[in-house]
Amino acid sequence: MADAGRRLACAALLSAPLLVRAALPDAIVRIKPSIVVVGTLMRSRAPAFELKGTGFAVGNGTLIATNAHVASVKLDDEKFEILSVLAQVDGKPQIREARIVASSPEHDLALLLIQGAPLPALALGDSSRVGEGQSIAFTGFPIGSVLGFTPVTHRGIVSAITPIVIPVDNVSQLNAPNRNRLARGSFPVFQLDATAYPGNSGSPVFDPDTGEVIGIINMVLVKAGKESVLAQPSGITYAIPASHLAAMIAAQR
């Protein structure tokens, strides 16, 4: 009986990676139709559409979640620049005009309302149940148009749940955003052992097994200057828990 139990345990361990591999591809298929490029459109510019970050459909499908720092870009009204999203619908790119309907600079979150038919909305999971060591994945546009506007998925784990203000060696290293967060009060965020890039801002962080969104990528730890983020990525990324996004969506009803 003991030998039979050991064989069953070994079989379960050997099959576990196969289950993980099967779950993530299925989740990606469900996630990708909801992912959009958030950017600006200026007809007189070449290219006319310019990427600012990633977003994803939530709520009734006409709402797009992204970062506040992605959506709050200065538009050139004289040249008729407008906030827009680029979505893939039935395999064809569609540019939809968008406007900000809610923004939380404190949590670096924004909700956009897009024109046209709803997109498939992603379900939000319970981010309060997320634990350190949990597997995650996120989908977005890591290096913008360099790789083409095709959603790319990365995977990793939640390596820590930590205050949003990143520790520094001395007070002189505190930048303006960190000083502002200290003044408003901190809150826990997910530190991810996963490599993200500037274009991933606003990407949904999801549970590979369920496809439920548990966080939103909002920043990457850069070891040196901004110029080194592509050549020398730190592999440390931060995400805002989805509970803050859920509260924003509920306030729209």
C-alpha positions as a Python dict, from the first residue, in 0.01 Angstrom:
ca = {
    (1, 'M'): (0, 0, 0),
    (2, 'A'): (285, 235, 85),
    (3, 'D'): (447, 171, -254),
    (4, 'A'): (116, 233, -431),
    (5, 'G'): (76, 564, -244),
    (6, 'R'): (424, 674, -343),
    (7, 'R'): (356, 589, -708),
    (8, 'L'): (35, 792, -703),
    (9, 'A'): (216, 1087, -543),
    (10, 'C'): (493, 1074, -805),
    (11, 'A'): (237, 1056, -1084),
    (12, 'A'): (60, 1364, -946),
    (13, 'L'): (386, 1558, -926),
    (14, 'L'): (481, 1462, -1281),
    (15, 'S'): (140, 1561, -1420),
    (16, 'A'): (124, 1899, -1240),
    (17, 'P'): (352, 2086, -1487),
    (18, 'L'): (144, 1947, -1774),
    (19, 'L'): (-171, 2089, -1617),
    (20, 'V'): (-3, 2429, -1577),
    (21, 'R'): (115, 2427, -1937),
    (22, 'A'): (-236, 2339, -2055),
    (23, 'A'): (-408, 2604, -1843),
    (24, 'L'): (-200, 2904, -1950),
    (25, 'P'): (-245, 2863, -2327),
    (26, 'D'): (-621, 2836, -2275),
    (27, 'A'): (-618, 3148, -2058),
    (28, 'I'): (-419, 3342, -2319),
    (29, 'V'): (-675, 3257, -2588),
    (30, 'R'): (-948, 3402, -2365),
    (31, 'I'): (-745, 3707, -2261),
    (32, 'K'): (-610, 3835, -2594),
    (33, 'P'): (-940, 3958, -2751),
    (34, 'S'): (-981, 4194, -2453),
    (35, 'I'): (-634, 4353, -2476),
    (36, 'V'): (-603, 4692, -2648),
    (37, 'V'): (-330, 4942, -2724),
    (38, 'V'): (-392, 5275, -2551),
    (39, 'G'): (-255, 5568, -2747),
    (40, 'T'): (-331, 5886, -2934),
    (41, 'L'): (-450, 5944, -3289),
    (42, 'M'): (-340, 6238, -3502),
    (43, 'R'): (-434, 6207, -3870),
    (44, 'S'): (-157, 6445, -3983),
    (45, 'R'): (115, 6240, -3809),
    (46, 'A'): (310, 5945, -3946),
    (47, 'P'): (230, 5702, -3801),
    (48, 'A'): (-110, 5846, -3713),
    (49, 'F'): (-153, 5622, -3407),
    (50, 'E'): (105, 5640, -3128),
    (51, 'L'): (123, 5384, -2846),
    (52, 'K'): (125, 5501, -2484),
    (53, 'G'): (58, 5174, -2304),
    (54, 'T'): (-173, 4875, -2266),
    (55, 'G'): (-536, 4850, -2161),
    (56, 'F'): (-804, 4582, -2132),
    (57, 'A'): (-1183, 4567, -2149),
    (58, 'V'): (-1378, 4544, -1823),
    (59, 'G'): (-1734, 4596, -1700),
    (60, 'N'): (-1979, 4607, -1988),
    (61, 'G'): (-1703, 4586, -2250),
    (62, 'T'): (-1706, 4955, -2340),
    (63, 'L'): (-1483, 5039, -2043),
    (64, 'I'): (-1106, 5007, -2077),
    (65, 'A'): (-881, 4979, -1772),
    (66, 'T'): (-530, 5121, -1788),
    (67, 'N'): (-286, 5329, -1585),
    (68, 'A'): (-358, 5692, -1506),
    (69, 'H'): (-11, 5784, -1628),
    (70, 'V'): (-89, 5617, -1963),
    (71, 'A'): (-426, 5784, -2016),
    (72, 'S'): (-339, 6130, -1881),
    (73, 'V'): (-127, 6235, -2177),
    (74, 'K'): (-121, 6593, -2301),
    (75, 'L'): (-308, 6614, -2633),
    (76, 'D'): (-234, 6860, -2911),
    (77, 'D'): (-583, 7005, -2962),
    (78, 'E'): (-466, 7234, -3242),
    (79, 'K'): (-369, 6928, -3446),
    (80, 'F'): (-685, 6738, -3345),
    (81, 'E'): (-499, 6473, -3146),
    (82, 'I'): (-740, 6246, -2961),
    (83, 'L'): (-714, 5968, -2704),
    (84, 'S'): (-782, 5633, -2872),
    (85, 'V'): (-746, 5258, -2837),
    (86, 'L'): (-645, 5007, -3099),
    (87, 'A'): (-837, 4680, -3071),
    (88, 'Q'): (-836, 4358, -3269),
    (89, 'V'): (-1191, 4263, -3370),
    (90, 'D'): (-1239, 3946, -3572),
    (91, 'G'): (-870, 3959, -3662),
    (92, 'K'): (-886, 4316, -3794),
    (93, 'P'): (-745, 4627, -3624),
    (94, 'Q'): (-995, 4891, -3517),
    (95, 'I'): (-914, 5235, -3378),
    (96, 'R'): (-1178, 5355, -3132),
    (97, 'E'): (-1199, 5706, -2989),
    (98, 'A'): (-1184, 5706, -2609),
    (99, 'R'): (-1233, 5946, -2320),
    (100, 'I'): (-1142, 5926, -1953),
    (101, 'V'): (-1445, 5867, -1730),
    (102, 'A'): (-1258, 5794, -1405),
    (103, 'S'): (-903, 5841, -1284),
    (104, 'S'): (-716, 5768, -963),
    (105, 'P'): (-362, 5910, -972),
    (106, 'E'): (-308, 5770, -621),
    (107, 'H'): (-360, 5414, -748),
    (108, 'D'): (-235, 5495, -1101),
    (109, 'L'): (-559, 5368, -1253),
    (110, 'A'): (-794, 5507, -1516),
    (111, 'L'): (-1112, 5397, -1689),
    (112, 'L'): (-1174, 5492, -2050),
    (113, 'L'): (-1508, 5481, -2232),
    (114, 'I'): (-1469, 5373, -2593),
    (115, 'Q'): (-1701, 5424, -2888),
    (116, 'G'): (-1848, 5133, -3080),
    (117, 'A'): (-1953, 4782, -2990),
    (118, 'P'): (-1838, 4627, -2660),
    (119, 'L'): (-1524, 4418, -2646),
    (120, 'P'): (-1504, 4091, -2448),
    (121, 'A'): (-1465, 4201, -2086),
    (122, 'L'): (-1222, 4032, -1848),
    (123, 'A'): (-1342, 3910, -1510),
    (124, 'L'): (-1176, 4048, -1198),
    (125, 'G'): (-1061, 3807, -931),
    (126, 'D'): (-1033, 3857, -556),
    (127, 'S'): (-692, 4022, -517),
    (128, 'S'): (-716, 4000, -137),
    (129, 'R'): (-660, 3624, -171),
    (130, 'V'): (-336, 3662, -366),
    (131, 'G'): (-36, 3521, -181),
    (132, 'E'): (339, 3535, -220),
    (133, 'G'): (468, 3261, -448),
    (134, 'Q'): (148, 3253, -653),
    (135, 'S'): (191, 3202, -1028),
    (136, 'I'): (81, 3490, -1251),
    (137, 'A'): (90, 3596, -1614),
    (138, 'F'): (34, 3928, -1787),
    (139, 'T'): (-40, 4026, -2144),
    (140, 'G'): (37, 4354, -2318),
    (141, 'F'): (264, 4535, -2560),
    (142, 'P'): (611, 4526, -2399),
    (143, 'I'): (815, 4728, -2646),
    (144, 'G'): (536, 4906, -2830),
    (145, 'S'): (527, 4901, -3206),
    (146, 'V'): (883, 4761, -3228),
    (147, 'L'): (735, 4410, -3205),
    (148, 'G'): (414, 4507, -3384),
    (149, 'F'): (78, 4552, -3218),
    (150, 'T'): (51, 4187, -3117),
    (151, 'P'): (-25, 4107, -2751),
    (152, 'V'): (266, 3935, -2576),
    (153, 'T'): (232, 3724, -2260),
    (154, 'H'): (492, 3687, -1983),
    (155, 'R'): (469, 3470, -1675),
    (156, 'G'): (619, 3481, -1325),
    (157, 'I'): (524, 3475, -959),
    (158, 'V'): (418, 3719, -690),
    (159, 'S'): (752, 3754, -512),
    (160, 'A'): (632, 3995, -240),
    (161, 'I'): (338, 4203, -127),
    (162, 'T'): (495, 4533, -34),
    (163, 'P'): (414, 4903, 14),
    (164, 'I'): (397, 5091, -316),
    (165, 'V'): (681, 5331, -225),
    (166, 'I'): (1007, 5164, -325),
    (167, 'P'): (1272, 5188, -50),
    (168, 'V'): (1569, 5413, -127),
    (169, 'D'): (1913, 5451, 28),
    (170, 'N'): (1859, 5811, 137),
    (171, 'V'): (1601, 6090, 125),
    (172, 'S'): (1768, 6260, -171),
    (173, 'Q'): (1669, 5964, -390),
    (174, 'L'): (1297, 6013, -331),
    (175, 'N'): (1143, 6127, -659),
    (176, 'A'): (827, 6336, -690),
    (177, 'P'): (585, 6041, -734),
    (178, 'N'): (725, 5866, -427),
    (179, 'R'): (708, 6185, -219),
    (180, 'N'): (346, 6232, -322),
    (181, 'R'): (263, 5873, -228),
    (182, 'L'): (425, 5916, 111),
    (183, 'A'): (217, 6227, 168),
    (184, 'R'): (-109, 6048, 74),
    (185, 'G'): (-25, 5726, 253),
    (186, 'S'): (100, 5398, 111),
    (187, 'F'): (-87, 5080, 22),
    (188, 'P'): (20, 4724, -64),
    (189, 'V'): (111, 4630, -421),
    (190, 'F'): (230, 4309, -581),
    (191, 'Q'): (601, 4283, -653),
    (192, 'L'): (642, 4038, -938),
    (193, 'D'): (936, 3821, -1031),
    (194, 'A'): (874, 3882, -1401),
    (195, 'T'): (1020, 4104, -1670),
    (196, 'A'): (799, 4384, -1804),
    (197, 'Y'): (878, 4686, -2019),
    (198, 'P'): (737, 5040, -2050),
    (199, 'G'): (472, 4934, -2305),
    (200, 'N'): (336, 4686, -2049),
    (201, 'S'): (198, 4970, -1834),
    (202, 'G'): (-171, 4893, -1791),
    (203, 'S'): (-138, 4521, -1871),
    (204, 'P'): (-371, 4286, -1682),
    (205, 'V'): (-201, 4049, -1437),
    (206, 'F'): (-406, 3731, -1430),
    (207, 'D'): (-431, 3390, -1270),
    (208, 'P'): (-305, 3140, -1532),
    (209, 'D'): (-560, 2880, -1416),
    (210, 'T'): (-876, 3093, -1416),
    (211, 'G'): (-790, 3389, -1640),
    (212, 'E'): (-922, 3625, -1372),
    (213, 'V'): (-745, 3961, -1342),
    (214, 'I'): (-580, 4008, -1003),
    (215, 'G'): (-368, 4317, -1075),
    (216, 'I'): (-259, 4584, -1322),
    (217, 'I'): (105, 4644, -1418),
    (218, 'N'): (203, 5000, -1327),
    (219, 'M'): (581, 5024, -1304),
    (220, 'V'): (910, 4849, -1361),
    (221, 'L'): (1214, 4882, -1136),
    (222, 'V'): (1491, 5034, -1351),
    (223, 'K'): (1845, 4961, -1229),
    (224, 'A'): (2014, 5244, -1419),
    (225, 'G'): (1882, 5515, -1651),
    (226, 'K'): (1567, 5484, -1858),
    (227, 'E'): (1782, 5408, -2161),
    (228, 'S'): (1890, 5077, -2002),
    (229, 'V'): (1542, 4938, -1939),
    (230, 'L'): (1543, 4736, -2265),
    (231, 'A'): (1907, 4625, -2258),
    (232, 'Q'): (1923, 4557, -1884),
    (233, 'P'): (1574, 4480, -1750),
    (234, 'S'): (1568, 4430, -1374),
    (235, 'G'): (1311, 4150, -1380),
    (236, 'I'): (1122, 4327, -1100),
    (237, 'T'): (778, 4461, -1182),
    (238, 'Y'): (499, 4610, -969),
    (239, 'A'): (124, 4573, -1005),
    (240, 'I'): (-175, 4746, -846),
    (241, 'P'): (-420, 4499, -684),
    (242, 'A'): (-742, 4460, -885),
    (243, 'S'): (-955, 4552, -582),
    (244, 'H'): (-887, 4920, -652),
    (245, 'L'): (-1000, 4878, -1012),
    (246, 'A'): (-1314, 4694, -900),
    (247, 'A'): (-1407, 4990, -679),
    (248, 'M'): (-1368, 5230, -972),
    (249, 'I'): (-1588, 5014, -1195),
    (250, 'A'): (-1855, 4983, -926),
    (251, 'A'): (-1864, 5364, -893),
    (252, 'Q'): (-1961, 5391, -1263),
    (253, 'R'): (-2285, 5198, -1217),
}
